[in-house]
Coordinates of C-alpha atoms in Angstrom, one line a residue:
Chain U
X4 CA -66.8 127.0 -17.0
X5 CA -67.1 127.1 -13.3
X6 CA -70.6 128.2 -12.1
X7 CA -71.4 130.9 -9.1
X8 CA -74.1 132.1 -7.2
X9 CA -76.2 134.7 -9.1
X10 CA -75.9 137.6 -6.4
X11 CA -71.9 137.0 -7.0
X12 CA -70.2 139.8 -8.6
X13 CA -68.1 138.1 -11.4
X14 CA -64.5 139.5 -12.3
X15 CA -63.4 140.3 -16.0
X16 CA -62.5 136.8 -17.0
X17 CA -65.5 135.2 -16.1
X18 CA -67.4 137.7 -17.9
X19 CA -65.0 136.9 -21.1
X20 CA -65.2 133.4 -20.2
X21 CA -69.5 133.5 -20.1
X22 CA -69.4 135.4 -23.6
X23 CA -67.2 133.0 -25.0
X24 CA -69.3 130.5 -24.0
X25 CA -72.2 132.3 -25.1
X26 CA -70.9 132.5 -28.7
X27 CA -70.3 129.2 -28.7
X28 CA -73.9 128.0 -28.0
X29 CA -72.8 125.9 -24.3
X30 CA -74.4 128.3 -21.7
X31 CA -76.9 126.8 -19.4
X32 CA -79.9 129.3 -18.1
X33 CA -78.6 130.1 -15.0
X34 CA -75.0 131.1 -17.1
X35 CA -76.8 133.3 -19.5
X36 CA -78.7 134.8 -16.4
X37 CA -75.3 135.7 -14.8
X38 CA -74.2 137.2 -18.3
X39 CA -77.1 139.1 -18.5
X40 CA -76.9 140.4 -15.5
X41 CA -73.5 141.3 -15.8
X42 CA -73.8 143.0 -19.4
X43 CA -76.6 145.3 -18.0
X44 CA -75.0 146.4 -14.5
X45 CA -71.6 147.1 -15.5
X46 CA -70.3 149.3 -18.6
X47 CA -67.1 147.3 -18.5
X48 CA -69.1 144.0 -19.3
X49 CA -71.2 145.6 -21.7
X50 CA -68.3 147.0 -23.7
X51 CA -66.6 144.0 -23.4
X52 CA -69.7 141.7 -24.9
X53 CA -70.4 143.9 -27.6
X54 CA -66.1 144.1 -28.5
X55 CA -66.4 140.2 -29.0
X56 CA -70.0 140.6 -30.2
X57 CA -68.4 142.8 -33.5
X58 CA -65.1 140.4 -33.4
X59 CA -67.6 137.6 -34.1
X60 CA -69.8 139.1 -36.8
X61 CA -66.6 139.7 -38.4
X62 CA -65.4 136.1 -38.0
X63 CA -68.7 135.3 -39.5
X64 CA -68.8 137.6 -42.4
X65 CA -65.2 136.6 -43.6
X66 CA -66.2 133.1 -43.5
X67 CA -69.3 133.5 -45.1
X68 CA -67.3 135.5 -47.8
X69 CA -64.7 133.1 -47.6
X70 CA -62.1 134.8 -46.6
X71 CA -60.8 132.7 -44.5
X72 CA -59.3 129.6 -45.9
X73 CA -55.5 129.5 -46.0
X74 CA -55.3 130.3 -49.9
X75 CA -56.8 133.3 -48.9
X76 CA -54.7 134.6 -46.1
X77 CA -51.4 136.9 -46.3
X78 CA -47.8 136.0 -45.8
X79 CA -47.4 136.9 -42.5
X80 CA -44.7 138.8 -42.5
X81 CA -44.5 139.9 -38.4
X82 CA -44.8 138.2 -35.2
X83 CA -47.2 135.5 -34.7
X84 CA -50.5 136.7 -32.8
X85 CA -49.5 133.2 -29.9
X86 CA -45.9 134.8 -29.7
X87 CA -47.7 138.3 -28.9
X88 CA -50.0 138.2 -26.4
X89 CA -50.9 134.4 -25.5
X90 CA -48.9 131.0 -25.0
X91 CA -49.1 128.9 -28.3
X92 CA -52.4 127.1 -28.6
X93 CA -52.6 123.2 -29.4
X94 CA -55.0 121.4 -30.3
X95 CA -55.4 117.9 -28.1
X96 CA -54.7 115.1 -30.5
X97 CA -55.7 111.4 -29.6
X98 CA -52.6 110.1 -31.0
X99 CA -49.5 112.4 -29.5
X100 CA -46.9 110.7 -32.2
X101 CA -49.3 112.6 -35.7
X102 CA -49.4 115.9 -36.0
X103 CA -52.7 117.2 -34.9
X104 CA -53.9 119.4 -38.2
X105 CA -51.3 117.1 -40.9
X106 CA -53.9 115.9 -42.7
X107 CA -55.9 118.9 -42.5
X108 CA -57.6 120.3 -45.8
X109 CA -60.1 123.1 -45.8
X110 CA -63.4 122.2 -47.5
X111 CA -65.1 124.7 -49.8
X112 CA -67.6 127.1 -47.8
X113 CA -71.2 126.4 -47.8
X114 CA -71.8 129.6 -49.0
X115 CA -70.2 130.7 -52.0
X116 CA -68.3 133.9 -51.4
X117 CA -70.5 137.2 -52.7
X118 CA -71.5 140.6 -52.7
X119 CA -73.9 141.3 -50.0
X120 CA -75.1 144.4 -52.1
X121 CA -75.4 141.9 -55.3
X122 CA -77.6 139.7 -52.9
X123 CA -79.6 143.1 -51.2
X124 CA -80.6 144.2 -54.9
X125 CA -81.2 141.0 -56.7
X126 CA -83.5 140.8 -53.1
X127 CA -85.0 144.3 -53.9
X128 CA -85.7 143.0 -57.6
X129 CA -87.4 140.0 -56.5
X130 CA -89.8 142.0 -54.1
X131 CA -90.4 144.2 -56.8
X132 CA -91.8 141.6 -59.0
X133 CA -93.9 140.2 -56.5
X134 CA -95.5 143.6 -55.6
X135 CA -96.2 143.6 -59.1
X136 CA -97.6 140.7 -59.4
X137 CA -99.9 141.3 -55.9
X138 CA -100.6 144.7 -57.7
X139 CA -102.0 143.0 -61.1
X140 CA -104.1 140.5 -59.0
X141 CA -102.2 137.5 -60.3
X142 CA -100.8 136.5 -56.4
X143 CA -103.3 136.5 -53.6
X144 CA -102.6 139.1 -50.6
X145 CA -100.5 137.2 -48.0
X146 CA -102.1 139.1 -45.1
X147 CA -102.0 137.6 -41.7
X148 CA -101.4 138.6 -38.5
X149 CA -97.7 138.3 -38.5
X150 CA -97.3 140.9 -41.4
X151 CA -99.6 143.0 -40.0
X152 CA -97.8 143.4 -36.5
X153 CA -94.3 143.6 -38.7
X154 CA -96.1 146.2 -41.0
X155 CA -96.9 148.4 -37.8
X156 CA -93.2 147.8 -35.9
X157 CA -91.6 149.1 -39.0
X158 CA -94.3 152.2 -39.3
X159 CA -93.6 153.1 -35.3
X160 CA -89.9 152.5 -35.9
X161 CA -90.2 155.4 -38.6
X162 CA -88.8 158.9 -37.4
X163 CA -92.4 160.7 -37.7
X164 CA -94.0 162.4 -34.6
X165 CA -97.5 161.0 -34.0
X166 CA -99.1 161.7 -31.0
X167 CA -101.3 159.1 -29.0
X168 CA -104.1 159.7 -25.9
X169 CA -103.4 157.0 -23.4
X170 CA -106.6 156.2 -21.3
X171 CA -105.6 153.8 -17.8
X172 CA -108.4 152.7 -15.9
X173 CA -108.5 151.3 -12.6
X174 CA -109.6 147.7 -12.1
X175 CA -112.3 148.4 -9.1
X176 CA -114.1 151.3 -11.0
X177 CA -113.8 151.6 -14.4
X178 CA -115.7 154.7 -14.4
X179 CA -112.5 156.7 -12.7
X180 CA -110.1 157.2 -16.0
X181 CA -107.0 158.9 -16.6
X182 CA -105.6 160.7 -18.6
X183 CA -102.2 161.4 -20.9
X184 CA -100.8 162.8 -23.9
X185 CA -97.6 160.7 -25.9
X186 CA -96.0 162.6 -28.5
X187 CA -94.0 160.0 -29.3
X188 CA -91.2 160.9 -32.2
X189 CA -89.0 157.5 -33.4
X190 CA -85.3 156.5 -31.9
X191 CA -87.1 156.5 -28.6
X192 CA -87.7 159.8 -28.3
X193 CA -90.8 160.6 -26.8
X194 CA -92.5 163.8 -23.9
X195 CA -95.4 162.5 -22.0
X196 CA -97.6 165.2 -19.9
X197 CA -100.8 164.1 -17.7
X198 CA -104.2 166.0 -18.5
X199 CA -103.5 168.2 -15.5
X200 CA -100.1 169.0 -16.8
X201 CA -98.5 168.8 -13.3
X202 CA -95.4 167.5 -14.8
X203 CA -93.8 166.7 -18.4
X204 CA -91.5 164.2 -18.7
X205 CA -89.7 163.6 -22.0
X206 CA -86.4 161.4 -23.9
X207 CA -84.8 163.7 -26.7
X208 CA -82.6 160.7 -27.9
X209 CA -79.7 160.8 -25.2
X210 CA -80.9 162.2 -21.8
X211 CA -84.2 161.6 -19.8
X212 CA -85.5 164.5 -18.2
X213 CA -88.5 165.3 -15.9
X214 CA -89.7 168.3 -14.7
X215 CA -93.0 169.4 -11.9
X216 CA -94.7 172.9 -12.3
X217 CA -92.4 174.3 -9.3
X218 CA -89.0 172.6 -9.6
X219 CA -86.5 172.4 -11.4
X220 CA -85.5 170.2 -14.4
X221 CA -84.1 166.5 -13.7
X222 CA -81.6 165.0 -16.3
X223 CA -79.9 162.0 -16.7
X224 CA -78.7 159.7 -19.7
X225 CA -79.5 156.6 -16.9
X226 CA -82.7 156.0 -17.6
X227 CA -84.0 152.9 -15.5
X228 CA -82.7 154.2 -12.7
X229 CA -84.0 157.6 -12.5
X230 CA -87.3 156.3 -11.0
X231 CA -85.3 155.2 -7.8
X232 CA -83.5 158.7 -8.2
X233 CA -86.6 160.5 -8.3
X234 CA -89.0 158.7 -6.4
X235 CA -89.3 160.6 -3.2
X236 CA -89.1 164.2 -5.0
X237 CA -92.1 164.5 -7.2
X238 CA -95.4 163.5 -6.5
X239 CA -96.2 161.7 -9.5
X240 CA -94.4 159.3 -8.6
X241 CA -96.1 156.2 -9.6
X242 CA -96.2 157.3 -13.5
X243 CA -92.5 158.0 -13.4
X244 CA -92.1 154.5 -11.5
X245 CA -94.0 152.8 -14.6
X246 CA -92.1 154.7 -17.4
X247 CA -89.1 153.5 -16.0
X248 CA -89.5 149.9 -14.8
X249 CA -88.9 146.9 -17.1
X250 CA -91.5 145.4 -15.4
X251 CA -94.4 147.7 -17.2
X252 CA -94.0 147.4 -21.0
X253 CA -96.9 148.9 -21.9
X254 CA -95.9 152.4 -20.3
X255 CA -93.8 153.5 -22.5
X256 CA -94.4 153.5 -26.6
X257 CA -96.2 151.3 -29.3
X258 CA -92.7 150.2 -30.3
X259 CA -92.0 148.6 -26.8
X260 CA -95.7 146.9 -27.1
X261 CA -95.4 145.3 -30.6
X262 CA -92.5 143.7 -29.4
X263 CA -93.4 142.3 -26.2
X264 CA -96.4 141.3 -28.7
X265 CA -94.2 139.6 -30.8
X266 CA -92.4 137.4 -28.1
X267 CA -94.9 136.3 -26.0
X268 CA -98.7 136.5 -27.2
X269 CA -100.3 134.5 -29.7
X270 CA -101.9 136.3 -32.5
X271 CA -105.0 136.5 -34.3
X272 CA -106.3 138.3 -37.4
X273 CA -110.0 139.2 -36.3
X274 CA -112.7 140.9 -38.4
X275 CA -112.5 144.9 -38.3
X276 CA -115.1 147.4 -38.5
X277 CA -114.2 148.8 -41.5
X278 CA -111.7 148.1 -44.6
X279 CA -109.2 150.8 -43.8
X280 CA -108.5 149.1 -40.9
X281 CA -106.0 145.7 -39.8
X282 CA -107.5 144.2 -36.3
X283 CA -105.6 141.6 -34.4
X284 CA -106.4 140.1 -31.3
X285 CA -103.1 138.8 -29.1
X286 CA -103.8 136.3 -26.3
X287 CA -100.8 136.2 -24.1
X288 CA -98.7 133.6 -23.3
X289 CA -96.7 134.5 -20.3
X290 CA -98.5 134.0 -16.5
X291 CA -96.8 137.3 -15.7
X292 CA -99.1 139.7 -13.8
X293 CA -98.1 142.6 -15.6
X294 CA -98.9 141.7 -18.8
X295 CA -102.0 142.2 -20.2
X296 CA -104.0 139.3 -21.0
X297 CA -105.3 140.2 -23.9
X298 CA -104.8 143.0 -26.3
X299 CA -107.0 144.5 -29.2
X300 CA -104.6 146.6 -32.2
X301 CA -106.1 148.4 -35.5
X302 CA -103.9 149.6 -37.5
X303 CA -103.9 151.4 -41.0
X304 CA -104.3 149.0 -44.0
X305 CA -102.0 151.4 -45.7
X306 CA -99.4 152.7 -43.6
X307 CA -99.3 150.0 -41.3
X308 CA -99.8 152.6 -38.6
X309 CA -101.1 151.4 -34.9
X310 CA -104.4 153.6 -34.3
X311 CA -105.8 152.1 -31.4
X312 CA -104.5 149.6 -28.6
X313 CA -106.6 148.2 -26.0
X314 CA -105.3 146.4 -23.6
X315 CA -107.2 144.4 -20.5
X316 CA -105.9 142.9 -17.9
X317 CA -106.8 139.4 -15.5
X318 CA -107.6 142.1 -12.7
X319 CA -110.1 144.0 -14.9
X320 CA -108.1 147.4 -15.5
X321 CA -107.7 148.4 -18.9
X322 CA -105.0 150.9 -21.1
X323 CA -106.1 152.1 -24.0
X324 CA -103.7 153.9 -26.8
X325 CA -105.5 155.9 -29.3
X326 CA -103.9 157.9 -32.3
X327 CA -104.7 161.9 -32.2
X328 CA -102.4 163.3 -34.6
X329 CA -99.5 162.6 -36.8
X330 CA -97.9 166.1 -37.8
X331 CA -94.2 167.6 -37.2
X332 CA -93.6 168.7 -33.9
X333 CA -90.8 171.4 -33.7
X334 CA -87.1 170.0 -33.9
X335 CA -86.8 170.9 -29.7
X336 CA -89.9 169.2 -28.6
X337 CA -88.3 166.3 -27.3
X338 CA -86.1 168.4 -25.5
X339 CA -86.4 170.1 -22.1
X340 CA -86.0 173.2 -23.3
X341 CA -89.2 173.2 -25.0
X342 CA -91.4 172.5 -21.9
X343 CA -89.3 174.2 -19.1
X344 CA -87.7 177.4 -20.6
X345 CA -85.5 179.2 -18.1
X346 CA -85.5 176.3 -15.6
X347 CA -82.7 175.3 -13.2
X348 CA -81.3 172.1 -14.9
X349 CA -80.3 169.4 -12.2
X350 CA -78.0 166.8 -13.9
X351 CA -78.4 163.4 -11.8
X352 CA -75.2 160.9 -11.9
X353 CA -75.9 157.2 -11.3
X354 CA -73.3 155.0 -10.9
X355 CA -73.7 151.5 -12.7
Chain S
X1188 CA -73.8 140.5 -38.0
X1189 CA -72.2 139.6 -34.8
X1190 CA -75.6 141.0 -32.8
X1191 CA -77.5 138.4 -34.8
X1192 CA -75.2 135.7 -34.0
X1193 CA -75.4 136.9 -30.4
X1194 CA -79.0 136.2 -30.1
X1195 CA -80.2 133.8 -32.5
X1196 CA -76.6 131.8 -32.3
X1197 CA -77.0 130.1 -36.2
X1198 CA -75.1 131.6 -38.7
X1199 CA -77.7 131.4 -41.5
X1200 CA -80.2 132.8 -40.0
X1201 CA -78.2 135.6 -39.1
X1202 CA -77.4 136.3 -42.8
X1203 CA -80.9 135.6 -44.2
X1204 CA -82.4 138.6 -41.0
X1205 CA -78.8 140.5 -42.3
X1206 CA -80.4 140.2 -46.3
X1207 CA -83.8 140.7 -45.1
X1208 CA -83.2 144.1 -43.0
X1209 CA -80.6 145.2 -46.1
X1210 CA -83.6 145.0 -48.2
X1211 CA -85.9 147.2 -46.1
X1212 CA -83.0 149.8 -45.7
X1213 CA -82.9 150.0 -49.6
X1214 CA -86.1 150.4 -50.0
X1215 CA -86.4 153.1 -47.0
X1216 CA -83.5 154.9 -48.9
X1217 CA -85.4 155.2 -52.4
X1218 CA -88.4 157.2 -50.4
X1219 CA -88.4 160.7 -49.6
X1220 CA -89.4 160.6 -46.4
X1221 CA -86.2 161.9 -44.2
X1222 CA -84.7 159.5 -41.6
X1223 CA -83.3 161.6 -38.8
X1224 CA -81.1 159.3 -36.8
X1225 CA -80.6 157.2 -40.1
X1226 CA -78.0 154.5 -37.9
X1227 CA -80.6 154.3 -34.4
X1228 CA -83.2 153.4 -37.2
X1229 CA -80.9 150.8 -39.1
X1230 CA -80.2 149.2 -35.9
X1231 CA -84.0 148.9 -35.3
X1232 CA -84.9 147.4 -38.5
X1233 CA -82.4 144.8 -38.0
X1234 CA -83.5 144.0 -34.1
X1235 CA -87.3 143.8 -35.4
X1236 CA -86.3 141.6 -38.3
X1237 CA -84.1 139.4 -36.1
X1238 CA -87.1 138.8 -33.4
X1239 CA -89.3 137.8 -36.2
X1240 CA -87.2 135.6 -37.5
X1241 CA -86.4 134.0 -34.1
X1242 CA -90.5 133.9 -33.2
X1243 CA -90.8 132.2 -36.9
X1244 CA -87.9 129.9 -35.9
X1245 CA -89.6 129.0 -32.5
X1246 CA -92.5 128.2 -34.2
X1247 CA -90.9 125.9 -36.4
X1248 CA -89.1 123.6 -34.5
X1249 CA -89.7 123.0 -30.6
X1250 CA -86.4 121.6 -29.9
X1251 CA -83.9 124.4 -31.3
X1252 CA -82.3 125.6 -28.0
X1253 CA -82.7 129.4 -28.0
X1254 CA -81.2 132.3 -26.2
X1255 CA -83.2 133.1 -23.0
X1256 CA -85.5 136.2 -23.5
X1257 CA -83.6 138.2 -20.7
X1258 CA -80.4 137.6 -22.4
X1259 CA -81.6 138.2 -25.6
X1260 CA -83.4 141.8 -24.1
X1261 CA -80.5 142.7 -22.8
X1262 CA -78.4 142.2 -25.7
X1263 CA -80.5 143.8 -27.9
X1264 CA -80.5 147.2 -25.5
X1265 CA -76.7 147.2 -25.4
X1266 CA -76.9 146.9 -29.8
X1267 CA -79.3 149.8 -29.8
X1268 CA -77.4 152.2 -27.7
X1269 CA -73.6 151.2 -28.6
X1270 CA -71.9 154.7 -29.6
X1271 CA -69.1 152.7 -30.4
X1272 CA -67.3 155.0 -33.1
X1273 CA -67.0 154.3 -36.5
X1274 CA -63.1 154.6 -37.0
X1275 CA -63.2 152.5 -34.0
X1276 CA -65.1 149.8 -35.6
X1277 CA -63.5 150.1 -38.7
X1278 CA -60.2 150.2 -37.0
X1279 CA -60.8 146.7 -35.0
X1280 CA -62.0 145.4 -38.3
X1281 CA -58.3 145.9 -39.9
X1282 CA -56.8 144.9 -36.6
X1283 CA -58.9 141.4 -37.2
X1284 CA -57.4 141.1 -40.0
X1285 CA -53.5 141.5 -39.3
X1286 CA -54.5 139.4 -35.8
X1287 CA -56.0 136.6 -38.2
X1288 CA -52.9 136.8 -40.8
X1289 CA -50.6 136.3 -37.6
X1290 CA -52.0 133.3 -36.2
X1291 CA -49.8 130.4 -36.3
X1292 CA -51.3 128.0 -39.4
X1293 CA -52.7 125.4 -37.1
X1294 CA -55.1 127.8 -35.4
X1295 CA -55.9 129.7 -38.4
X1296 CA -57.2 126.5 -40.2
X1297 CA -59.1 126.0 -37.2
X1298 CA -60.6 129.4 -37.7
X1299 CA -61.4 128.7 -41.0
X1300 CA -63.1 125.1 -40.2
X1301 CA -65.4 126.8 -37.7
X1302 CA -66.3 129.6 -39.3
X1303 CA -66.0 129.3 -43.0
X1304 CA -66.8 125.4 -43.4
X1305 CA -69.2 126.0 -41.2
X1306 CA -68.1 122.6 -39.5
X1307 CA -69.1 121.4 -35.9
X1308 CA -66.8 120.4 -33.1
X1309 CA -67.5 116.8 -33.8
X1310 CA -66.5 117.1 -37.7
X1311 CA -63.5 119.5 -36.7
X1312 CA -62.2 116.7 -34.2
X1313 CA -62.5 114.0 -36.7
X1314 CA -60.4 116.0 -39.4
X1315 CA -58.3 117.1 -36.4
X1316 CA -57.8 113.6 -34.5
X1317 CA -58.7 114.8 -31.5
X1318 CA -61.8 115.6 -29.6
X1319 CA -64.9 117.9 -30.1
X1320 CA -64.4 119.3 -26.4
X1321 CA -60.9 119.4 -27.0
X1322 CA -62.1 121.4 -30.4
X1323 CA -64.3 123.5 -28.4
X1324 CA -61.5 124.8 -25.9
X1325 CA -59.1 125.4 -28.7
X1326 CA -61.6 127.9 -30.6
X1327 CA -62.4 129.8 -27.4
X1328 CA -58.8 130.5 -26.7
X1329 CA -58.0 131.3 -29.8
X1330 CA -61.0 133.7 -29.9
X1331 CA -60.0 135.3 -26.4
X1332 CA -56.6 135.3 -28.4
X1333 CA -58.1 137.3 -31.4
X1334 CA -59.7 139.7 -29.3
X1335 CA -56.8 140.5 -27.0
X1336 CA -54.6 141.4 -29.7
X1337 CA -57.1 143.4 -31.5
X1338 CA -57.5 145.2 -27.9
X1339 CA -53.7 145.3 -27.7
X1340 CA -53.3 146.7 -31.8
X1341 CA -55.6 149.4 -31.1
X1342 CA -54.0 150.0 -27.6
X1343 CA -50.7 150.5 -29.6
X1344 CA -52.5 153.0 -32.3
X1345 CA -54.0 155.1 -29.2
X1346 CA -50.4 155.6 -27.9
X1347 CA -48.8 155.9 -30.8
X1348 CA -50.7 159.0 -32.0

């Protein structure tokens, strides 16, 4: 696989010819950069990865199932798939004169071929009598910082609307705060509004939207980009700027923060203030300015829900996430509709 | 299963995080609590359960050459937003299927090595007589094979109806 300058734009068989290569384990970094680049610029790419992405979990699942082998395949009774849409594949054979696959014989699977329900509930069973067991005091509680973090990703992947305060403060004077509210709602849905509620901005599932007290209502499904889009026409700018960029993890949701969490900070579990409450301490890892250096996160013994995120960075400015409420918000509240009744809706196109 | 493979690239694994997320969508199912968006929130079990697996892989051994975290990002973002249609999905799914049962036997065996034995190129290539790069270039065309007449099967289907 031939390699090109990153800046290059790559045509459609050296996209296929990266993601083959990428299923296949051979990419170097610089080749998974140019297929990652190419997946998230261009919708053909994308579709294209995740066609061969579905083609190859179903490779893998038959095989696993062993559905594979030869006894197991049909009389063909049509056209060969070579004779339809490729040349005839062969296999190089050090000695021309044999028959490359003659002596071939199909070994048994590694995995004996079964129900993946069978496997899910005799799973199900076996965590069953372990929660018993933890429940009767006959296992000790395996609590650590890694089931504690997993506890909380799977609580803020739950579709339940909680709302958080987020406190951002600046790294020459900690005394000047601001403010914001989160509702945030699951499948990252979320409306975000500034104490001074000059502007709401919001994601009901599909589109982004943003809207100022006197204009109209901004929509788009391309959400990175609508900071550029945006960027000169309200004057929050810099909010809208963070929300968007990939560079500023922690604007965004808890979900987004466990899991930058999870991949690069170490993790602690630190004495809490009280027994409702998990605390763990993550150190990071990465030299990346943006990222905090290290972050402070309770959560609920019970639930596994965050309650409070503190966040410091090497400059001194802090971000702090604090739980106010979990209750229902109204099926439209992610929605524009909700926060701008009766305004002019401006859909904004962005081209990939 | 294919997302898994995409990003942690070892077929185990893949179906241990498959198990393990199949487990916590059982148990979310038993609950009364109502799941909205019941697929979005699938998809995120599995990506959560797939990066812990991969940080618990990490930690065990130093040396296991991993998908680069921008790759793996990006992957992940395409998984969670594919719309990709069900009857589409299940309609490449029984396109697979007459596309494998067509392949000439030589390349079906091959298939079958790779991805049901489990075997690596080298092992392939000494059952084969030939070569594990030689192995290696075989299975990708006969991937870009698979795929092209899936593409062409359901191509045909869209005209046809």
């Amino acid at each position: 696989m031939s390699k090109r300058p990153n800046n290059e734009s790559i045509n459609r068989d050296d996209v296929e010819a990266l993601i083959l290569g990428h299923f296949e384990g051979n990419l170097d970094p610089d080749q998974e950069q140019q297929l990652a680049a190419a997946i998230s610029t261009s919708t053909e790419s994308k579709t294209l990865f995740l066609s061969h992405m579905r083609m190859e979990g179903r490779l893998r699942s038959l095989g696993y199932d062993g559905f594979l082998s030869a006894e197991n395949a049909q009389a063909s009774g049509g056209q060969e798939v070579g004779e339809i849409v490729a040349p005839s594949i062969q296999i190089g054979s050090k000695h021309p004169s044999q028959p490359a696959t003659s002596s071939l014989r199909i070994k048994r699977p590694k995995h004996l071929p079964r129900s993946r329900f069978w496997v899910a509930y005799s799973s199900v069973a076996a965590c069953c009598m372990l929660i018993a067991l933890v429940s009767w005091g006959l296992w000790p509680s395996p609590v650590n910082a890694d089931s504690i973090l997993r506890k909380a990703q799977l609580a803020a992947s739950e579709l339940i609307d909680r709302t958080y305060r987020i406190t951002t403060s600046r790294s020459d004077d900690q005394t000047r705060t601001r403010e914001l509210m989160m509702s945030l709602g699951g499948g990252g849905r979320f409306v975000i509004k500034p104490a001074g509620g000059a502007y709401v901005m919001g994601h009901d599932g599909s589109d982004f939207w943003v809207t100022q007290r006197n204009g109209p209502v901004w929509v788009t499904s391309d959400f990175p980009n609508i900071g550029s889009k945006l960027g000169s026409k309200i004057p929050e700018r810099r909010l809208l700027e963070l929300v968007t960029s990939p560079d500023e993890p922690l604007s965004l949701g808890i979900s987004e923060l466990l899991s930058l969490i999870e991949r690069q900070y170490d993790m602690e579990l630190v004495e809490s203030e009280t027994v409702k409450e998990y605390r763990i301490r993550a150190t990071t890892k990465s030299n990346r300015a943006n990222y905090p250096a290290a972050i402070d996160l309770w959560s609920d013994v019970e639930s596994g829900v965050v309650l409070r995120i503190k966040a410091r960075f090497a400059n001194g400015r802090q971000r702090q996430f604090e739980l106010i409420e979990t209750a229902k918000l109204s099926e439209t509240w992610y929605h524009y509709s909700e926060h701008a009744p009766g305004k002019e809706i401006e859909r904004i196109h962005t081209t990939n | 299963m294919g997302y898994l493979y995409a990003i942690t690239r070892d077929t185990d694994l893949s179906e241990e995080i498959y198990q393990n997320a199949a487990v916590v969508v059982m148990e979310q199912v038993g609950k009364t609590e109502i799941i909205r968006d019941f697929r979005a929130w699938a998809k995120e079990v599995v990506r959560r359960q797939a990066f812990h697996a991969i940080r618990k892989r990490e930690k065990a051994s130093k040396f296991t050459r991993i998908v680069s975290p921008e790759l793996m990002d990006v992957v992940s973002v395409a998984f969670l937003e594919d719309q990709t249609e069900v009857m589409t999905v299940n309609s490449e799914s029984a396109a697979l299927k007459e596309c494998l049962n067509s392949l000439p036997t030589d390349k079906r065996r091959l298939v079958a090595l790779r991805y049901e034995s489990g075997a690596s190129f080298t092992s392939i290539s000494s059952q084969l007589d030939s070569t594990p790069s030689a192995i290696q270039r075989a299975l990708s065309r006969v991937r870009k094979l698979l795929h092209g007449c899936i593409q062409k099967k359901l191509r045909l289907a869209e005209e046809g109806s």
